[in-house]
Short mmCIF file of N, CA and C in Angstrom, two decimals:
data_model
loop_
_atom_site.label_atom_id
_atom_site.label_comp_id
_atom_site.label_asym_id
_atom_site.label_seq_id
_atom_site.Cartn_x
_atom_site.Cartn_y
_atom_site.Cartn_z
N MET A 8 -16.05 -12.86 -7.96
CA MET A 8 -15.35 -11.80 -7.28
C MET A 8 -16.35 -10.72 -6.87
N ALA A 9 -16.22 -10.20 -5.68
CA ALA A 9 -17.10 -9.16 -5.19
C ALA A 9 -16.93 -7.89 -6.03
N ASN A 10 -17.97 -7.03 -6.06
CA ASN A 10 -17.91 -5.81 -6.86
C ASN A 10 -16.72 -4.93 -6.50
N ASP A 11 -16.38 -4.85 -5.22
CA ASP A 11 -15.25 -4.00 -4.87
C ASP A 11 -13.93 -4.62 -5.33
N LEU A 12 -13.85 -5.94 -5.47
CA LEU A 12 -12.64 -6.55 -6.04
C LEU A 12 -12.54 -6.25 -7.53
N VAL A 13 -13.67 -6.14 -8.20
CA VAL A 13 -13.66 -5.75 -9.61
C VAL A 13 -13.10 -4.33 -9.73
N SER A 14 -13.48 -3.45 -8.82
CA SER A 14 -12.94 -2.08 -8.82
C SER A 14 -11.44 -2.08 -8.60
N VAL A 15 -10.97 -2.92 -7.68
CA VAL A 15 -9.52 -3.02 -7.45
C VAL A 15 -8.85 -3.53 -8.72
N HIS A 16 -9.42 -4.56 -9.33
CA HIS A 16 -8.82 -5.15 -10.53
C HIS A 16 -8.72 -4.13 -11.66
N SER A 17 -9.73 -3.29 -11.82
CA SER A 17 -9.70 -2.29 -12.89
C SER A 17 -8.70 -1.17 -12.61
N SER A 18 -8.14 -1.11 -11.41
CA SER A 18 -7.20 -0.05 -11.04
C SER A 18 -5.75 -0.53 -11.02
N LEU A 19 -5.46 -1.68 -11.57
CA LEU A 19 -4.09 -2.20 -11.55
C LEU A 19 -3.23 -1.41 -12.53
N GLY A 20 -1.92 -1.41 -12.30
CA GLY A 20 -1.01 -0.71 -13.20
C GLY A 20 0.12 -0.05 -12.43
N PHE A 21 0.61 1.05 -12.97
CA PHE A 21 1.75 1.76 -12.39
C PHE A 21 1.28 2.87 -11.47
N TYR A 22 1.95 2.98 -10.31
CA TYR A 22 1.60 3.98 -9.30
C TYR A 22 2.85 4.67 -8.79
N GLN A 23 2.65 5.85 -8.26
CA GLN A 23 3.72 6.63 -7.67
C GLN A 23 3.35 6.95 -6.23
N ALA A 24 4.35 6.87 -5.35
CA ALA A 24 4.14 7.22 -3.94
C ALA A 24 5.42 7.83 -3.40
N VAL A 25 5.29 8.67 -2.38
CA VAL A 25 6.46 9.25 -1.73
C VAL A 25 6.87 8.32 -0.59
N TYR A 26 8.08 7.77 -0.69
CA TYR A 26 8.62 6.85 0.31
C TYR A 26 9.54 7.62 1.26
N GLY A 27 8.93 8.45 2.07
CA GLY A 27 9.68 9.20 3.08
C GLY A 27 10.82 9.99 2.48
N SER A 28 11.96 9.95 3.14
CA SER A 28 13.12 10.72 2.70
C SER A 28 13.72 10.18 1.40
N HIS A 29 13.29 8.98 0.97
CA HIS A 29 13.78 8.42 -0.30
C HIS A 29 13.14 9.12 -1.49
N GLY A 30 12.07 9.84 -1.26
CA GLY A 30 11.40 10.56 -2.33
C GLY A 30 10.38 9.72 -3.07
N SER A 31 10.04 10.19 -4.25
CA SER A 31 9.00 9.56 -5.05
C SER A 31 9.53 8.29 -5.72
N GLU A 32 8.72 7.23 -5.67
CA GLU A 32 9.10 5.95 -6.28
C GLU A 32 7.93 5.42 -7.09
N ILE A 33 8.24 4.56 -8.06
CA ILE A 33 7.23 3.98 -8.94
C ILE A 33 7.11 2.49 -8.64
N LEU A 34 5.85 2.02 -8.58
CA LEU A 34 5.56 0.60 -8.36
C LEU A 34 4.60 0.10 -9.43
N HIS A 35 4.67 -1.19 -9.70
CA HIS A 35 3.66 -1.83 -10.53
C HIS A 35 2.78 -2.63 -9.59
N VAL A 36 1.47 -2.35 -9.63
CA VAL A 36 0.51 -3.01 -8.75
C VAL A 36 -0.26 -4.04 -9.57
N SER A 37 -0.25 -5.28 -9.08
CA SER A 37 -0.93 -6.37 -9.78
C SER A 37 -1.71 -7.22 -8.79
N MET A 38 -2.69 -7.96 -9.31
CA MET A 38 -3.48 -8.85 -8.48
C MET A 38 -3.15 -10.28 -8.91
N ARG A 39 -3.00 -11.17 -7.92
CA ARG A 39 -2.65 -12.57 -8.18
C ARG A 39 -3.63 -13.48 -7.45
N HIS A 40 -3.90 -14.61 -8.06
CA HIS A 40 -4.68 -15.66 -7.43
C HIS A 40 -3.72 -16.75 -6.95
N ARG A 41 -4.11 -17.44 -5.90
CA ARG A 41 -3.26 -18.48 -5.31
C ARG A 41 -2.78 -19.49 -6.36
N ASP A 42 -3.61 -19.81 -7.36
CA ASP A 42 -3.26 -20.80 -8.38
C ASP A 42 -2.37 -20.25 -9.49
N ASP A 43 -2.14 -18.93 -9.48
CA ASP A 43 -1.29 -18.29 -10.49
C ASP A 43 0.15 -18.77 -10.32
N ALA A 44 0.81 -19.04 -11.43
CA ALA A 44 2.20 -19.52 -11.39
C ALA A 44 3.14 -18.49 -10.77
N SER A 45 2.76 -17.21 -10.83
CA SER A 45 3.63 -16.16 -10.27
C SER A 45 3.29 -15.85 -8.81
N TRP A 46 2.47 -16.70 -8.19
CA TRP A 46 2.10 -16.52 -6.78
C TRP A 46 3.36 -16.52 -5.93
N LEU A 47 3.52 -15.51 -5.12
CA LEU A 47 4.72 -15.39 -4.29
C LEU A 47 4.42 -15.83 -2.87
N ARG A 48 5.33 -16.58 -2.30
CA ARG A 48 5.22 -17.02 -0.91
C ARG A 48 6.40 -16.45 -0.13
N PRO A 49 6.34 -15.17 0.21
CA PRO A 49 7.44 -14.59 0.99
C PRO A 49 7.59 -15.30 2.32
N VAL A 50 8.80 -15.35 2.80
CA VAL A 50 9.09 -15.97 4.09
C VAL A 50 9.52 -14.87 5.04
N SER A 51 8.96 -14.89 6.24
CA SER A 51 9.31 -13.86 7.22
C SER A 51 10.72 -14.09 7.73
N SER A 52 11.27 -13.09 8.38
CA SER A 52 12.63 -13.21 8.91
C SER A 52 12.72 -14.31 9.96
N ALA A 53 11.58 -14.66 10.55
CA ALA A 53 11.57 -15.75 11.53
C ALA A 53 11.51 -17.12 10.84
N GLY A 54 11.34 -17.11 9.50
CA GLY A 54 11.35 -18.34 8.74
C GLY A 54 10.00 -18.98 8.53
N SER A 55 8.92 -18.39 9.01
CA SER A 55 7.60 -18.99 8.84
C SER A 55 6.91 -18.39 7.61
N ASP A 56 6.14 -19.20 6.92
CA ASP A 56 5.40 -18.71 5.75
C ASP A 56 4.33 -17.72 6.20
N ILE A 57 4.09 -16.74 5.36
CA ILE A 57 3.05 -15.77 5.60
C ILE A 57 1.89 -16.12 4.67
N ASP A 58 0.70 -16.24 5.21
CA ASP A 58 -0.47 -16.59 4.40
C ASP A 58 -1.10 -15.32 3.87
N PHE A 59 -1.12 -15.18 2.54
CA PHE A 59 -1.73 -14.02 1.91
C PHE A 59 -3.12 -14.32 1.37
N GLY A 60 -3.61 -15.52 1.56
CA GLY A 60 -4.97 -15.85 1.16
C GLY A 60 -5.10 -16.17 -0.32
N GLU A 61 -6.35 -16.22 -0.77
CA GLU A 61 -6.65 -16.63 -2.15
C GLU A 61 -6.32 -15.55 -3.17
N TRP A 62 -6.68 -14.29 -2.89
CA TRP A 62 -6.41 -13.17 -3.79
C TRP A 62 -5.43 -12.21 -3.13
N GLN A 63 -4.39 -11.83 -3.87
CA GLN A 63 -3.32 -11.00 -3.33
C GLN A 63 -3.08 -9.80 -4.24
N LEU A 64 -2.91 -8.64 -3.63
CA LEU A 64 -2.49 -7.44 -4.35
C LEU A 64 -1.02 -7.23 -4.04
N GLN A 65 -0.20 -7.14 -5.09
CA GLN A 65 1.25 -7.00 -4.92
C GLN A 65 1.72 -5.66 -5.46
N GLY A 66 2.62 -5.02 -4.74
CA GLY A 66 3.25 -3.79 -5.20
C GLY A 66 4.72 -4.05 -5.44
N LEU A 67 5.13 -4.14 -6.70
CA LEU A 67 6.51 -4.41 -7.10
C LEU A 67 7.21 -3.09 -7.40
N LYS A 68 8.34 -2.86 -6.76
CA LYS A 68 9.06 -1.60 -6.98
C LYS A 68 9.75 -1.60 -8.36
N ILE A 69 9.45 -0.56 -9.12
CA ILE A 69 10.13 -0.32 -10.39
C ILE A 69 11.35 0.55 -10.13
N THR A 70 11.18 1.57 -9.31
CA THR A 70 12.32 2.33 -8.77
C THR A 70 12.33 2.03 -7.28
N GLY A 71 13.49 1.93 -6.70
CA GLY A 71 13.57 1.53 -5.31
C GLY A 71 14.49 2.41 -4.50
N ASP A 72 14.84 1.93 -3.33
CA ASP A 72 15.72 2.65 -2.42
C ASP A 72 16.56 1.63 -1.66
N ALA A 73 17.35 2.10 -0.71
CA ALA A 73 18.25 1.21 0.02
C ALA A 73 17.50 0.20 0.88
N ASN A 74 16.29 0.53 1.31
CA ASN A 74 15.53 -0.38 2.17
C ASN A 74 14.80 -1.47 1.38
N VAL A 75 14.25 -1.10 0.24
CA VAL A 75 13.61 -2.08 -0.65
C VAL A 75 13.95 -1.64 -2.08
N PRO A 76 14.91 -2.32 -2.70
CA PRO A 76 15.37 -1.89 -4.03
C PRO A 76 14.39 -2.25 -5.15
N ALA A 77 14.64 -1.69 -6.32
CA ALA A 77 13.85 -2.01 -7.51
C ALA A 77 13.87 -3.52 -7.74
N GLY A 78 12.73 -4.04 -8.19
CA GLY A 78 12.62 -5.47 -8.46
C GLY A 78 12.16 -6.29 -7.27
N GLN A 79 11.97 -5.65 -6.12
CA GLN A 79 11.50 -6.34 -4.92
C GLN A 79 10.07 -5.89 -4.61
N LEU A 80 9.33 -6.76 -3.92
CA LEU A 80 7.97 -6.39 -3.52
C LEU A 80 8.01 -5.40 -2.36
N SER A 81 7.18 -4.38 -2.45
CA SER A 81 7.04 -3.42 -1.36
C SER A 81 5.95 -3.87 -0.41
N PHE A 82 4.85 -4.42 -0.97
CA PHE A 82 3.76 -4.90 -0.12
C PHE A 82 3.01 -6.04 -0.81
N CYS A 83 2.36 -6.86 0.01
CA CYS A 83 1.46 -7.93 -0.43
C CYS A 83 0.24 -7.89 0.48
N ILE A 84 -0.93 -7.75 -0.12
CA ILE A 84 -2.17 -7.59 0.64
C ILE A 84 -3.10 -8.76 0.35
N ASN A 85 -3.67 -9.35 1.38
CA ASN A 85 -4.69 -10.38 1.23
C ASN A 85 -6.01 -9.65 1.00
N LEU A 86 -6.48 -9.63 -0.24
CA LEU A 86 -7.67 -8.86 -0.58
C LEU A 86 -8.95 -9.38 0.06
N LEU A 87 -8.92 -10.62 0.55
CA LEU A 87 -10.11 -11.17 1.19
C LEU A 87 -10.10 -11.01 2.71
N SER A 88 -9.03 -10.45 3.24
CA SER A 88 -8.95 -10.22 4.70
C SER A 88 -9.45 -8.82 5.01
N THR A 89 -10.70 -8.58 4.73
CA THR A 89 -11.25 -7.24 4.88
C THR A 89 -11.63 -6.94 6.33
N ILE A 90 -11.63 -5.67 6.62
CA ILE A 90 -11.99 -5.16 7.94
C ILE A 90 -13.13 -4.17 7.75
N ASP A 91 -14.10 -4.20 8.63
CA ASP A 91 -15.17 -3.22 8.61
C ASP A 91 -14.57 -1.83 8.84
N VAL A 92 -14.85 -0.90 7.93
CA VAL A 92 -14.19 0.41 7.97
C VAL A 92 -14.45 1.18 9.27
N PRO A 93 -15.69 1.36 9.73
CA PRO A 93 -15.89 2.09 10.99
C PRO A 93 -15.19 1.41 12.18
N THR A 94 -15.18 0.07 12.17
CA THR A 94 -14.50 -0.66 13.25
C THR A 94 -13.00 -0.41 13.20
N ALA A 95 -12.41 -0.44 11.99
CA ALA A 95 -10.96 -0.21 11.85
C ALA A 95 -10.57 1.20 12.30
N ILE A 96 -11.36 2.18 11.92
CA ILE A 96 -11.05 3.57 12.30
C ILE A 96 -11.20 3.75 13.80
N ALA A 97 -12.23 3.17 14.39
CA ALA A 97 -12.43 3.28 15.84
C ALA A 97 -11.33 2.55 16.61
N ALA A 98 -10.83 1.44 16.06
CA ALA A 98 -9.81 0.66 16.75
C ALA A 98 -8.47 1.38 16.82
N ASP A 99 -8.18 2.24 15.84
CA ASP A 99 -6.90 2.96 15.84
C ASP A 99 -7.14 4.36 15.28
N PRO A 100 -7.54 5.31 16.14
CA PRO A 100 -7.87 6.65 15.68
C PRO A 100 -6.66 7.58 15.50
N ARG A 101 -5.45 7.05 15.63
CA ARG A 101 -4.28 7.92 15.51
C ARG A 101 -4.23 8.59 14.14
N LEU A 102 -3.62 9.78 14.10
CA LEU A 102 -3.40 10.47 12.85
C LEU A 102 -2.36 9.72 12.02
N MET A 103 -2.39 9.93 10.70
CA MET A 103 -1.40 9.34 9.80
C MET A 103 -0.34 10.38 9.49
N LEU A 104 0.91 9.97 9.59
CA LEU A 104 2.05 10.81 9.22
C LEU A 104 2.44 10.43 7.81
N MET A 105 2.44 11.43 6.91
CA MET A 105 2.73 11.18 5.51
C MET A 105 3.75 12.18 5.00
N PHE A 106 4.43 11.79 3.93
CA PHE A 106 5.38 12.67 3.27
C PHE A 106 4.73 13.20 2.00
N GLY A 107 4.98 14.44 1.71
CA GLY A 107 4.50 15.04 0.47
C GLY A 107 5.54 16.00 -0.05
N GLY A 108 6.17 15.63 -1.14
CA GLY A 108 7.23 16.48 -1.66
C GLY A 108 8.35 16.59 -0.64
N ASN A 109 8.61 17.80 -0.16
CA ASN A 109 9.69 18.03 0.80
C ASN A 109 9.18 18.29 2.21
N HIS A 110 7.96 17.90 2.52
CA HIS A 110 7.43 18.19 3.85
C HIS A 110 6.62 17.01 4.40
N LEU A 111 6.42 17.02 5.69
CA LEU A 111 5.58 16.05 6.39
C LEU A 111 4.22 16.69 6.65
N PHE A 112 3.20 15.87 6.71
CA PHE A 112 1.91 16.38 7.13
C PHE A 112 1.15 15.27 7.84
N LEU A 113 0.14 15.67 8.59
CA LEU A 113 -0.72 14.73 9.31
C LEU A 113 -2.10 14.76 8.68
N THR A 114 -2.71 13.59 8.59
CA THR A 114 -4.08 13.49 8.08
C THR A 114 -4.80 12.40 8.86
N ASN A 115 -6.10 12.31 8.66
CA ASN A 115 -6.92 11.40 9.44
C ASN A 115 -7.76 10.54 8.51
N LEU A 116 -7.76 9.23 8.71
CA LEU A 116 -8.58 8.35 7.89
C LEU A 116 -10.07 8.60 8.10
N ARG A 117 -10.44 9.12 9.25
CA ARG A 117 -11.85 9.44 9.51
C ARG A 117 -12.36 10.45 8.48
N ASP A 118 -11.49 11.38 8.06
CA ASP A 118 -11.88 12.37 7.05
C ASP A 118 -12.10 11.73 5.68
N ARG A 119 -11.55 10.56 5.45
CA ARG A 119 -11.67 9.87 4.17
C ARG A 119 -12.67 8.71 4.23
N GLN A 120 -13.27 8.49 5.36
CA GLN A 120 -14.09 7.30 5.60
C GLN A 120 -15.18 7.09 4.56
N ARG A 121 -15.88 8.12 4.15
CA ARG A 121 -16.99 7.96 3.20
C ARG A 121 -16.51 7.51 1.83
N ARG A 122 -15.23 7.64 1.55
CA ARG A 122 -14.66 7.28 0.23
C ARG A 122 -14.02 5.89 0.22
N ILE A 123 -13.92 5.24 1.39
CA ILE A 123 -13.23 3.96 1.47
C ILE A 123 -14.13 2.84 0.96
N LEU A 124 -13.64 2.12 -0.05
CA LEU A 124 -14.37 1.01 -0.65
C LEU A 124 -13.98 -0.32 -0.01
N ARG A 125 -12.70 -0.49 0.30
CA ARG A 125 -12.20 -1.76 0.85
C ARG A 125 -11.03 -1.46 1.78
N TRP A 126 -11.02 -2.15 2.91
CA TRP A 126 -9.91 -2.07 3.86
C TRP A 126 -9.46 -3.51 4.08
N ALA A 127 -8.24 -3.83 3.71
CA ALA A 127 -7.73 -5.20 3.80
C ALA A 127 -6.35 -5.19 4.46
N THR A 128 -5.99 -6.33 5.05
CA THR A 128 -4.71 -6.43 5.75
C THR A 128 -3.70 -7.20 4.92
N GLY A 129 -2.44 -6.96 5.22
CA GLY A 129 -1.35 -7.64 4.53
C GLY A 129 -0.03 -7.34 5.20
N TYR A 130 1.02 -7.35 4.39
CA TYR A 130 2.37 -7.12 4.89
C TYR A 130 3.16 -6.25 3.93
N GLY A 131 4.04 -5.44 4.50
CA GLY A 131 4.98 -4.66 3.72
C GLY A 131 6.38 -5.15 4.01
N GLN A 132 7.23 -5.07 3.01
CA GLN A 132 8.59 -5.56 3.16
C GLN A 132 9.54 -4.39 3.45
N ILE A 133 10.44 -4.60 4.39
CA ILE A 133 11.44 -3.59 4.70
C ILE A 133 12.75 -4.27 5.06
N ASN A 134 13.82 -3.66 4.61
CA ASN A 134 15.16 -4.11 4.93
C ASN A 134 15.78 -3.02 5.80
N ARG A 135 15.77 -3.21 7.09
CA ARG A 135 16.15 -2.15 8.03
C ARG A 135 17.64 -1.82 8.04
N TYR A 136 18.48 -2.73 7.58
CA TYR A 136 19.93 -2.52 7.68
C TYR A 136 20.61 -2.75 6.34
N PRO A 137 20.38 -1.84 5.36
CA PRO A 137 21.10 -1.98 4.11
C PRO A 137 22.58 -1.71 4.36
N PRO A 138 23.51 -2.22 3.65
CA PRO A 138 23.40 -2.86 2.34
C PRO A 138 23.18 -4.37 2.40
N LEU A 139 23.08 -4.99 3.57
CA LEU A 139 22.78 -6.42 3.63
C LEU A 139 21.31 -6.63 3.31
N TRP A 140 21.01 -7.58 2.42
CA TRP A 140 19.62 -7.85 2.08
C TRP A 140 19.09 -8.93 3.01
N ASN A 141 18.40 -8.49 4.06
CA ASN A 141 17.80 -9.38 5.04
C ASN A 141 16.44 -8.79 5.42
N PRO A 142 15.49 -8.80 4.47
CA PRO A 142 14.22 -8.10 4.70
C PRO A 142 13.32 -8.82 5.68
N GLU A 143 12.39 -8.05 6.22
CA GLU A 143 11.34 -8.62 7.07
C GLU A 143 10.01 -8.11 6.56
N TRP A 144 8.95 -8.87 6.84
CA TRP A 144 7.61 -8.48 6.47
C TRP A 144 6.90 -7.98 7.72
N VAL A 145 6.37 -6.77 7.63
CA VAL A 145 5.70 -6.15 8.77
C VAL A 145 4.24 -5.88 8.40
N PRO A 146 3.32 -5.96 9.36
CA PRO A 146 1.89 -5.77 9.06
C PRO A 146 1.58 -4.37 8.52
N CYS A 147 0.67 -4.34 7.55
CA CYS A 147 0.17 -3.07 7.01
C CYS A 147 -1.26 -3.29 6.53
N ASP A 148 -1.93 -2.20 6.23
CA ASP A 148 -3.30 -2.23 5.72
C ASP A 148 -3.36 -1.53 4.38
N LEU A 149 -4.25 -2.01 3.53
CA LEU A 149 -4.59 -1.35 2.27
C LEU A 149 -5.93 -0.66 2.48
N VAL A 150 -5.98 0.64 2.19
CA VAL A 150 -7.22 1.40 2.22
C VAL A 150 -7.47 1.83 0.78
N PHE A 151 -8.47 1.20 0.14
CA PHE A 151 -8.76 1.43 -1.28
C PHE A 151 -10.00 2.30 -1.39
N TYR A 152 -9.91 3.36 -2.23
CA TYR A 152 -10.99 4.33 -2.33
C TYR A 152 -11.92 4.02 -3.51
N ASP A 153 -13.16 4.49 -3.41
CA ASP A 153 -14.15 4.24 -4.46
C ASP A 153 -13.84 4.98 -5.75
N SER A 154 -13.04 6.02 -5.67
CA SER A 154 -12.57 6.77 -6.83
C SER A 154 -11.35 7.55 -6.38
N LEU A 155 -10.70 8.23 -7.30
CA LEU A 155 -9.51 8.98 -6.94
C LEU A 155 -9.87 10.09 -5.95
N ILE A 156 -9.09 10.19 -4.88
CA ILE A 156 -9.34 11.26 -3.92
C ILE A 156 -8.40 12.42 -4.24
N THR A 157 -8.95 13.59 -4.24
CA THR A 157 -8.17 14.78 -4.59
C THR A 157 -7.90 15.68 -3.40
N GLU A 158 -8.59 15.43 -2.29
CA GLU A 158 -8.41 16.28 -1.11
C GLU A 158 -7.20 15.82 -0.31
N ILE A 159 -6.04 15.81 -0.97
CA ILE A 159 -4.82 15.34 -0.35
C ILE A 159 -3.93 16.56 -0.06
N PRO A 160 -3.63 16.81 1.19
CA PRO A 160 -2.80 17.97 1.51
C PRO A 160 -1.42 17.92 0.86
N SER A 161 -0.88 16.72 0.66
CA SER A 161 0.49 16.63 0.14
C SER A 161 0.57 16.97 -1.33
N SER A 162 -0.44 16.60 -2.10
CA SER A 162 -0.33 16.75 -3.54
C SER A 162 -1.71 16.76 -4.19
N PRO A 163 -2.44 17.87 -4.13
CA PRO A 163 -3.78 17.89 -4.70
C PRO A 163 -3.79 17.66 -6.21
N GLU A 164 -2.68 17.93 -6.88
CA GLU A 164 -2.63 17.71 -8.33
C GLU A 164 -2.37 16.24 -8.67
N ARG A 165 -2.09 15.41 -7.66
CA ARG A 165 -1.82 13.99 -7.88
C ARG A 165 -2.77 13.17 -7.00
N PRO A 166 -4.00 12.91 -7.47
CA PRO A 166 -4.98 12.20 -6.65
C PRO A 166 -4.57 10.77 -6.35
N ALA A 167 -5.05 10.24 -5.23
CA ALA A 167 -4.69 8.89 -4.78
C ALA A 167 -5.83 7.91 -5.00
N GLN A 168 -5.47 6.67 -5.38
CA GLN A 168 -6.44 5.59 -5.51
C GLN A 168 -6.48 4.73 -4.26
N PHE A 169 -5.32 4.61 -3.58
CA PHE A 169 -5.27 3.83 -2.34
C PHE A 169 -4.16 4.33 -1.45
N THR A 170 -4.22 3.89 -0.20
CA THR A 170 -3.22 4.25 0.82
C THR A 170 -2.75 2.96 1.48
N ILE A 171 -1.45 2.87 1.71
CA ILE A 171 -0.89 1.79 2.53
C ILE A 171 -0.60 2.40 3.90
N VAL A 172 -1.13 1.77 4.94
CA VAL A 172 -0.97 2.27 6.31
C VAL A 172 -0.23 1.20 7.10
N TRP A 173 0.90 1.56 7.68
CA TRP A 173 1.72 0.62 8.45
C TRP A 173 1.13 0.46 9.84
N GLN A 174 1.10 -0.76 10.33
CA GLN A 174 0.54 -1.07 11.65
C GLN A 174 1.64 -1.02 12.71
N ASP A 175 2.22 0.13 12.89
CA ASP A 175 3.27 0.31 13.88
C ASP A 175 2.66 0.86 15.17
N ALA A 176 2.13 -0.04 15.98
CA ALA A 176 1.37 0.33 17.17
C ALA A 176 2.19 1.07 18.21
N SER A 177 3.51 0.94 18.18
CA SER A 177 4.35 1.57 19.19
C SER A 177 4.63 3.05 18.89
N GLU A 178 4.22 3.54 17.73
CA GLU A 178 4.48 4.93 17.34
C GLU A 178 3.30 5.82 17.71
N MET A 179 3.57 7.11 17.88
CA MET A 179 2.54 8.08 18.19
C MET A 179 1.59 8.27 17.01
N TYR A 180 2.12 8.19 15.78
CA TYR A 180 1.34 8.35 14.57
C TYR A 180 1.41 7.07 13.74
N ARG A 181 0.44 6.89 12.87
CA ARG A 181 0.51 5.80 11.89
C ARG A 181 1.24 6.34 10.67
N HIS A 182 2.16 5.58 10.14
CA HIS A 182 2.86 5.98 8.92
C HIS A 182 2.08 5.46 7.72
N ALA A 183 1.93 6.31 6.71
CA ALA A 183 1.11 5.94 5.57
C ALA A 183 1.67 6.57 4.29
N MET A 184 1.27 5.98 3.16
CA MET A 184 1.65 6.50 1.85
C MET A 184 0.44 6.46 0.93
N ASP A 185 0.17 7.56 0.26
CA ASP A 185 -0.87 7.62 -0.77
C ASP A 185 -0.25 7.20 -2.10
N PHE A 186 -0.97 6.38 -2.86
CA PHE A 186 -0.51 5.91 -4.16
C PHE A 186 -1.37 6.53 -5.26
N SER A 187 -0.71 7.21 -6.19
CA SER A 187 -1.38 7.89 -7.30
C SER A 187 -1.09 7.14 -8.59
N PRO A 188 -2.13 6.93 -9.42
CA PRO A 188 -1.91 6.20 -10.67
C PRO A 188 -1.09 7.03 -11.66
N LEU A 189 -0.27 6.33 -12.41
CA LEU A 189 0.51 6.96 -13.48
C LEU A 189 -0.07 6.51 -14.80
N SER A 190 -0.06 7.41 -15.77
CA SER A 190 -0.46 7.03 -17.12
C SER A 190 0.68 7.39 -18.05
N PHE A 191 0.87 6.53 -19.02
CA PHE A 191 1.96 6.72 -19.98
C PHE A 191 1.38 6.90 -21.37
N SER A 192 1.96 7.82 -22.10
CA SER A 192 1.55 8.04 -23.48
C SER A 192 2.59 7.42 -24.41
N LEU A 193 2.13 6.60 -25.32
CA LEU A 193 3.03 5.97 -26.29
C LEU A 193 3.11 6.76 -27.57
N SER A 194 2.39 7.87 -27.65
CA SER A 194 2.34 8.65 -28.89
C SER A 194 3.56 9.55 -29.05
N GLY A 195 4.35 9.73 -28.01
CA GLY A 195 5.54 10.59 -28.09
C GLY A 195 5.22 12.06 -27.92
N ARG A 196 4.02 12.39 -27.53
CA ARG A 196 3.64 13.80 -27.36
C ARG A 196 3.91 14.28 -25.99
#
């Protein structure tokens, strides 16, 4: 495994992100190998298999919303489908629209470029018409940082380890979510 995959592996666990108007949600982030018995093969709404490659990063919702409920995958990233960071930023220089608490803000991946360790492609799951469960997988990118970034306008007290950026080319802005690690204390303090 490449050194940056080791960094991703050491960052697995529980994360929190603001899912737009749904508010803050918790996910469990895990890495899977194709030979793993828990390897998931999501099927697109068109019925064709989606290839996630040999190594996959999965975000399973612990708390959910009407579009993707708890117990469903929010995203699956092919960790070996990397993109050169300067090329990716130059290819789509649009600002990112993000939610933070009760407000929206705009940010730019160019400002975070020196901190990006890995940029990989994958898919995010969305159910556009709840309450019927008929999800579709839409393209997204994982932007993984070399360490926790604290220069986040939305929540400086909650640093992010990675960002999921939706590849919605028809929009004026790119929609994105910063994911912050959660730690739990079992001591009861």
